[in-house]
């Protein structure tokens, strides 16, 4: 049971966590801190948080659990403000989609209190943003990756793990480097492909005809291109090296596909498509 939960950034993820913990009866009081009063008022009206604060020191005072749920590009500023006012007994965690950059910022901002910072990332979300899109069951049976460092306090780690389990999630641990390398391929690359595909189509001379004649394949492949551009700019820049590696690998494979079509190499096409189909059929059992 969390006595006072402070969520910094009451959007899709922060709002969904608040709702899940409230439904599970795992948080006595939920305080929300954000930058726009309109969003915070909406969060109170929707019953997502008990109280809104526009001052960070006031928001975190007496909190036993502090969750940073702002875009990755805003984490360093928030951590720098949080460092000097962090209550002695608080555990801090985050939900950022990139871990290495957040850990570097947390280490610099929190000093000796870094041991009570537990980096995390829920593998759940939608292309929607904001508290109105938050869902109490967003994390049910979804994975949450924690990336503790060697000096992370074991009690703090246990508290964050228990919080996510109370929200319905399955919790696993990875190193931050493994997390950023794997997520570059499993999440960040598909978002880049979706953005590029839609952007190519809207600039195409036949845009109208293409859209009129588009079917499920276009919609399935591009759903995540409706995601928040600023959030994804931040993720690209924060996970630059791993994402560039994944993009270059994909670029090489796309080049091989172009060559096979140019050469009329049907065998290559069938082999590649069959290998991918078998793999995707296996994934269907998971999704
Ligand atoms: P979101 O719906 O846009 O919510 C972000 C919230 O942070 C908004 O309420 C925003 O307030 C607030 N905020 C932004 N900058 C702030 C600042 N400087 N100070 C205080 N509050 C600030 O975004 P989200 O989808 O919940 O994403 C939040 C985090 O979760 C990101 O780090 C993202 O990488 C991670 N994540 C997202 C997903 C996903 O699918 N969306 C999945 C897993 C993890 P305003 O409304 O006032 O702007």
PDB file of N, CA, C and O and ligand atoms in Angstrom, residues 8-14 33-36 39 69-72 74-75 78 95-98 121-131 228 231 235, ligand 1:
ATOM      1  N   UNK A   8       4.160  12.684 -11.541  1.00  0.00           N
ATOM      2  CA  UNK A   8       4.595  13.902 -12.239  1.00  0.00           C
ATOM      3  C   UNK A   8       4.340  13.683 -13.730  1.00  0.00           C
ATOM      4  O   UNK A   8       5.013  12.875 -14.372  1.00  0.00           O
ATOM      5  N   UNK A   9       3.329  14.365 -14.261  1.00  0.00           N
ATOM      6  CA  UNK A   9       2.914  14.155 -15.653  1.00  0.00           C
ATOM      7  C   UNK A   9       1.701  13.241 -15.689  1.00  0.00           C
ATOM      8  O   UNK A   9       1.834  12.016 -15.748  1.00  0.00           O
ATOM      9  N   UNK A  10       0.507  13.864 -15.633  1.00  0.00           N
ATOM     10  CA  UNK A  10      -0.723  13.055 -15.605  1.00  0.00           C
ATOM     11  C   UNK A  10      -1.261  12.968 -17.029  1.00  0.00           C
ATOM     12  O   UNK A  10      -2.213  13.652 -17.402  1.00  0.00           O
ATOM     13  N   UNK A  11      -0.621  12.134 -17.841  1.00  0.00           N
ATOM     14  CA  UNK A  11      -1.069  11.925 -19.216  1.00  0.00           C
ATOM     15  C   UNK A  11      -1.585  10.514 -19.379  1.00  0.00           C
ATOM     16  O   UNK A  11      -2.163   9.940 -18.449  1.00  0.00           O
ATOM     17  N   UNK A  12      -1.345   9.938 -20.545  1.00  0.00           N
ATOM     18  CA  UNK A  12      -1.820   8.563 -20.809  1.00  0.00           C
ATOM     19  C   UNK A  12      -1.254   7.576 -19.798  1.00  0.00           C
ATOM     20  O   UNK A  12      -1.999   6.810 -19.170  1.00  0.00           O
ATOM     21  N   UNK A  13       0.076   7.588 -19.619  1.00  0.00           N
ATOM     22  CA  UNK A  13       0.712   6.578 -18.764  1.00  0.00           C
ATOM     23  C   UNK A  13       0.547   6.918 -17.285  1.00  0.00           C
ATOM     24  O   UNK A  13       0.127   6.073 -16.489  1.00  0.00           O
ATOM     25  N   UNK A  14       0.847   8.168 -16.913  1.00  0.00           N
ATOM     26  CA  UNK A  14       0.692   8.565 -15.511  1.00  0.00           C
ATOM     27  C   UNK A  14      -0.753   8.432 -15.046  1.00  0.00           C
ATOM     28  O   UNK A  14      -1.022   7.943 -13.937  1.00  0.00           O
ATOM     29  N   UNK A  33       1.161  16.261 -10.450  1.00  0.00           N
ATOM     30  CA  UNK A  33       1.869  17.500 -10.762  1.00  0.00           C
ATOM     31  C   UNK A  33       2.039  17.558 -12.278  1.00  0.00           C
ATOM     32  O   UNK A  33       2.341  16.537 -12.918  1.00  0.00           O
ATOM     33  N   UNK A  34       1.833  18.736 -12.853  1.00  0.00           N
ATOM     34  CA  UNK A  34       1.998  18.874 -14.308  1.00  0.00           C
ATOM     35  C   UNK A  34       2.268  20.313 -14.654  1.00  0.00           C
ATOM     36  O   UNK A  34       2.399  21.158 -13.770  1.00  0.00           O
ATOM     37  N   UNK A  35       2.315  20.580 -15.949  1.00  0.00           N
ATOM     38  CA  UNK A  35       2.650  21.965 -16.310  1.00  0.00           C
ATOM     39  C   UNK A  35       1.417  22.760 -16.718  1.00  0.00           C
ATOM     40  O   UNK A  35       1.412  23.973 -16.636  1.00  0.00           O
ATOM     41  N   UNK A  36       0.344  22.099 -17.176  1.00  0.00           N
ATOM     42  CA  UNK A  36      -0.828  22.898 -17.553  1.00  0.00           C
ATOM     43  C   UNK A  36      -1.969  22.633 -16.587  1.00  0.00           C
ATOM     44  O   UNK A  36      -2.329  21.485 -16.320  1.00  0.00           O
ATOM     45  N   UNK A  39      -5.058  20.523 -17.834  1.00  0.00           N
ATOM     46  CA  UNK A  39      -4.917  19.060 -17.817  1.00  0.00           C
ATOM     47  C   UNK A  39      -5.075  18.522 -16.391  1.00  0.00           C
ATOM     48  O   UNK A  39      -5.721  17.492 -16.171  1.00  0.00           O
ATOM     49  N   UNK A  69       6.343  10.624 -15.121  1.00  0.00           N
ATOM     50  CA  UNK A  69       5.642  10.134 -16.318  1.00  0.00           C
ATOM     51  C   UNK A  69       5.541  11.241 -17.366  1.00  0.00           C
ATOM     52  O   UNK A  69       4.504  11.414 -17.999  1.00  0.00           O
ATOM     53  N   UNK A  70       6.628  11.997 -17.512  1.00  0.00           N
ATOM     54  CA  UNK A  70       6.698  13.065 -18.521  1.00  0.00           C
ATOM     55  C   UNK A  70       7.477  12.543 -19.731  1.00  0.00           C
ATOM     56  O   UNK A  70       8.140  11.505 -19.645  1.00  0.00           O
ATOM     57  N   UNK A  71       7.417  13.236 -20.872  1.00  0.00           N
ATOM     58  CA  UNK A  71       8.218  12.796 -22.025  1.00  0.00           C
ATOM     59  C   UNK A  71       9.708  12.714 -21.672  1.00  0.00           C
ATOM     60  O   UNK A  71      10.196  13.469 -20.809  1.00  0.00           O
ATOM     61  N   UNK A  72      10.413  11.812 -22.354  1.00  0.00           N
ATOM     62  CA  UNK A  72      11.827  11.554 -22.054  1.00  0.00           C
ATOM     63  C   UNK A  72      12.655  12.852 -22.083  1.00  0.00           C
ATOM     64  O   UNK A  72      13.531  13.055 -21.245  1.00  0.00           O
ATOM     65  N   UNK A  74      11.887  15.731 -21.143  1.00  0.00           N
ATOM     66  CA  UNK A  74      11.641  16.601 -19.981  1.00  0.00           C
ATOM     67  C   UNK A  74      12.143  15.991 -18.678  1.00  0.00           C
ATOM     68  O   UNK A  74      12.070  16.632 -17.622  1.00  0.00           O
ATOM     69  N   UNK A  75      12.640  14.739 -18.736  1.00  0.00           N
ATOM     70  CA  UNK A  75      13.024  14.039 -17.500  1.00  0.00           C
ATOM     71  C   UNK A  75      14.160  14.765 -16.766  1.00  0.00           C
ATOM     72  O   UNK A  75      14.113  14.914 -15.541  1.00  0.00           O
ATOM     73  N   UNK A  78      13.011  17.855 -14.834  1.00  0.00           N
ATOM     74  CA  UNK A  78      12.208  17.469 -13.663  1.00  0.00           C
ATOM     75  C   UNK A  78      13.125  16.904 -12.575  1.00  0.00           C
ATOM     76  O   UNK A  78      13.002  17.248 -11.395  1.00  0.00           O
ATOM     77  N   UNK A  95       8.777   6.154 -16.132  1.00  0.00           N
ATOM     78  CA  UNK A  95       8.137   5.265 -17.113  1.00  0.00           C
ATOM     79  C   UNK A  95       8.699   5.504 -18.511  1.00  0.00           C
ATOM     80  O   UNK A  95       8.116   5.081 -19.501  1.00  0.00           O
ATOM     81  N   UNK A  96       9.812   6.210 -18.604  1.00  0.00           N
ATOM     82  CA  UNK A  96      10.347   6.639 -19.897  1.00  0.00           C
ATOM     83  C   UNK A  96      10.675   5.484 -20.833  1.00  0.00           C
ATOM     84  O   UNK A  96      11.143   4.428 -20.411  1.00  0.00           O
ATOM     85  N   UNK A  97      10.491   5.728 -22.129  1.00  0.00           N
ATOM     86  CA  UNK A  97      10.692   4.682 -23.134  1.00  0.00           C
ATOM     87  C   UNK A  97      12.162   4.423 -23.440  1.00  0.00           C
ATOM     88  O   UNK A  97      12.485   3.485 -24.168  1.00  0.00           O
ATOM     89  N   UNK A  98      13.051   5.271 -22.937  1.00  0.00           N
ATOM     90  CA  UNK A  98      14.496   5.069 -23.088  1.00  0.00           C
ATOM     91  C   UNK A  98      15.098   5.090 -21.676  1.00  0.00           C
ATOM     92  O   UNK A  98      14.685   5.898 -20.845  1.00  0.00           O
ATOM     93  N   UNK A 121       9.978   0.957 -17.362  1.00  0.00           N
ATOM     94  CA  UNK A 121       9.299   1.227 -18.637  1.00  0.00           C
ATOM     95  C   UNK A 121       8.170   0.222 -18.833  1.00  0.00           C
ATOM     96  O   UNK A 121       8.431  -0.963 -19.057  1.00  0.00           O
ATOM     97  N   UNK A 122       6.907   0.683 -18.769  1.00  0.00           N
ATOM     98  CA  UNK A 122       5.793  -0.232 -19.054  1.00  0.00           C
ATOM     99  C   UNK A 122       5.643  -0.437 -20.558  1.00  0.00           C
ATOM    100  O   UNK A 122       5.622   0.538 -21.315  1.00  0.00           O
ATOM    101  N   UNK A 123       5.550  -1.692 -20.980  1.00  0.00           N
ATOM    102  CA  UNK A 123       5.353  -1.966 -22.414  1.00  0.00           C
ATOM    103  C   UNK A 123       3.854  -1.985 -22.692  1.00  0.00           C
ATOM    104  O   UNK A 123       3.264  -3.028 -23.009  1.00  0.00           O
ATOM    105  N   UNK A 124       3.260  -0.840 -22.523  1.00  0.00           N
ATOM    106  CA  UNK A 124       1.822  -0.697 -22.747  1.00  0.00           C
ATOM    107  C   UNK A 124       1.586   0.731 -23.156  1.00  0.00           C
ATOM    108  O   UNK A 124       2.301   1.628 -22.722  1.00  0.00           O
ATOM    109  N   UNK A 125       0.599   0.947 -23.983  1.00  0.00           N
ATOM    110  CA  UNK A 125       0.298   2.314 -24.395  1.00  0.00           C
ATOM    111  C   UNK A 125      -0.591   2.279 -25.611  1.00  0.00           C
ATOM    112  O   UNK A 125      -0.988   1.205 -26.082  1.00  0.00           O
ATOM    113  N   UNK A 126      -0.922   3.456 -26.086  1.00  0.00           N
ATOM    114  CA  UNK A 126      -1.697   3.559 -27.321  1.00  0.00           C
ATOM    115  C   UNK A 126      -1.115   4.752 -28.066  1.00  0.00           C
ATOM    116  O   UNK A 126      -0.199   5.408 -27.567  1.00  0.00           O
ATOM    117  N   UNK A 127      -1.685   5.048 -29.242  1.00  0.00           N
ATOM    118  CA  UNK A 127      -1.220   6.211 -29.988  1.00  0.00           C
ATOM    119  C   UNK A 127      -1.854   7.503 -29.441  1.00  0.00           C
ATOM    120  O   UNK A 127      -1.550   8.590 -29.912  1.00  0.00           O
ATOM    121  N   UNK A 128      -2.724   7.378 -28.431  1.00  0.00           N
ATOM    122  CA  UNK A 128      -3.383   8.552 -27.833  1.00  0.00           C
ATOM    123  C   UNK A 128      -2.482   9.183 -26.769  1.00  0.00           C
ATOM    124  O   UNK A 128      -1.601   8.512 -26.230  1.00  0.00           O
ATOM    125  N   UNK A 129      -2.740  10.436 -26.453  1.00  0.00           N
ATOM    126  CA  UNK A 129      -2.012  11.119 -25.377  1.00  0.00           C
ATOM    127  C   UNK A 129      -3.012  11.783 -24.446  1.00  0.00           C
ATOM    128  O   UNK A 129      -4.170  11.994 -24.812  1.00  0.00           O
ATOM    129  N   UNK A 130      -2.541  12.144 -23.265  1.00  0.00           N
ATOM    130  CA  UNK A 130      -3.345  12.945 -22.342  1.00  0.00           C
ATOM    131  C   UNK A 130      -4.176  12.111 -21.391  1.00  0.00           C
ATOM    132  O   UNK A 130      -4.449  10.939 -21.633  1.00  0.00           O
ATOM    133  N   UNK A 131      -4.584  12.780 -20.303  1.00  0.00           N
ATOM    134  CA  UNK A 131      -5.288  12.065 -19.230  1.00  0.00           C
ATOM    135  C   UNK A 131      -6.632  11.516 -19.697  1.00  0.00           C
ATOM    136  O   UNK A 131      -7.082  10.462 -19.214  1.00  0.00           O
ATOM    137  N   UNK A 228       2.250  10.965 -30.526  1.00  0.00           N
ATOM    138  CA  UNK A 228       2.696  12.350 -30.300  1.00  0.00           C
ATOM    139  C   UNK A 228       4.099  12.592 -30.889  1.00  0.00           C
ATOM    140  O   UNK A 228       5.068  11.952 -30.478  1.00  0.00           O
ATOM    141  N   UNK A 231       6.922  13.503 -28.306  1.00  0.00           N
ATOM    142  CA  UNK A 231       7.373  12.354 -27.516  1.00  0.00           C
ATOM    143  C   UNK A 231       8.343  11.498 -28.338  1.00  0.00           C
ATOM    144  O   UNK A 231       9.378  11.064 -27.839  1.00  0.00           O
ATOM    145  N   UNK A 235      12.377  10.420 -27.977  1.00  0.00           N
ATOM    146  CA  UNK A 235      12.833   9.022 -27.927  1.00  0.00           C
ATOM    147  C   UNK A 235      13.953   8.803 -28.954  1.00  0.00           C
ATOM    148  O   UNK A 235      14.977   8.182 -28.657  1.00  0.00           O
TER     149      UNK A 235
HETATM  150  P1  LIG B   1       1.300  12.213 -22.453  1.00  0.00           P
HETATM  151  O1  LIG B   1      -0.022  11.546 -22.507  1.00  0.00           O
HETATM  152  O2  LIG B   1       1.589  13.319 -23.407  1.00  0.00           O
HETATM  153  O3  LIG B   1       1.531  12.734 -20.973  1.00  0.00           O
HETATM  154  C1  LIG B   1       2.673  13.427 -20.594  1.00  0.00           C
HETATM  155  C2  LIG B   1       2.306  14.304 -19.422  1.00  0.00           C
HETATM  156  O4  LIG B   1       3.492  14.945 -18.962  1.00  0.00           O
HETATM  157  C3  LIG B   1       1.314  15.407 -19.777  1.00  0.00           C
HETATM  158  O5  LIG B   1       0.308  15.436 -18.800  1.00  0.00           O
HETATM  159  C4  LIG B   1       2.160  16.669 -19.724  1.00  0.00           C
HETATM  160  O6  LIG B   1       1.471  17.788 -19.240  1.00  0.00           O
HETATM  161  C5  LIG B   1       3.208  16.301 -18.718  1.00  0.00           C
HETATM  162  N1  LIG B   1       4.429  17.074 -18.877  1.00  0.00           N
HETATM  163  C6  LIG B   1       5.173  17.235 -19.985  1.00  0.00           C
HETATM  164  N2  LIG B   1       6.247  17.989 -19.720  1.00  0.00           N
HETATM  165  C7  LIG B   1       6.170  18.327 -18.421  1.00  0.00           C
HETATM  166  C8  LIG B   1       6.958  19.096 -17.560  1.00  0.00           C
HETATM  167  N3  LIG B   1       8.073  19.691 -17.993  1.00  0.00           N
HETATM  168  N4  LIG B   1       6.569  19.232 -16.279  1.00  0.00           N
HETATM  169  C9  LIG B   1       5.460  18.632 -15.831  1.00  0.00           C
HETATM  170  N5  LIG B   1       4.648  17.893 -16.602  1.00  0.00           N
HETATM  171  C10 LIG B   1       5.006  17.742 -17.876  1.00  0.00           C
HETATM  172  O7  LIG B   1       2.489  11.150 -22.646  1.00  0.00           O
HETATM  173  P2  LIG B   1       2.519   9.609 -22.250  1.00  0.00           P
HETATM  174  O8  LIG B   1       2.162   8.808 -23.450  1.00  0.00           O
HETATM  175  O9  LIG B   1       1.791   9.411 -20.980  1.00  0.00           O
HETATM  176  O10 LIG B   1       4.092   9.422 -22.050  1.00  0.00           O
HETATM  177  C11 LIG B   1       4.706   9.721 -20.815  1.00  0.00           C
HETATM  178  C12 LIG B   1       5.987   8.924 -20.688  1.00  0.00           C
HETATM  179  O11 LIG B   1       5.663   7.537 -20.808  1.00  0.00           O
HETATM  180  C13 LIG B   1       7.039   9.209 -21.735  1.00  0.00           C
HETATM  181  O12 LIG B   1       8.304   9.270 -21.129  1.00  0.00           O
HETATM  182  C14 LIG B   1       6.969   8.010 -22.683  1.00  0.00           C
HETATM  183  O13 LIG B   1       8.238   7.738 -23.243  1.00  0.00           O
HETATM  184  C15 LIG B   1       6.529   6.912 -21.740  1.00  0.00           C
HETATM  185  N6  LIG B   1       5.770   5.819 -22.352  1.00  0.00           N
HETATM  186  C16 LIG B   1       4.790   6.093 -23.269  1.00  0.00           C
HETATM  187  C17 LIG B   1       4.078   5.045 -23.825  1.00  0.00           C
HETATM  188  C18 LIG B   1       2.991   5.292 -24.836  1.00  0.00           C
HETATM  189  O14 LIG B   1       2.587   4.369 -25.566  1.00  0.00           O
HETATM  190  N7  LIG B   1       2.447   6.489 -24.924  1.00  0.00           N
HETATM  191  C19 LIG B   1       4.344   3.719 -23.439  1.00  0.00           C
HETATM  192  C20 LIG B   1       5.316   3.488 -22.471  1.00  0.00           C
HETATM  193  C21 LIG B   1       6.040   4.553 -21.941  1.00  0.00           C
HETATM  194  P3  LIG B   1       0.657  18.763 -20.235  1.00  0.00           P
HETATM  195  O15 LIG B   1      -0.606  18.034 -20.526  1.00  0.00           O
HETATM  196  O16 LIG B   1       0.451  19.965 -19.416  1.00  0.00           O
HETATM  197  O17 LIG B   1       1.521  18.983 -21.424  1.00  0.00           O
END
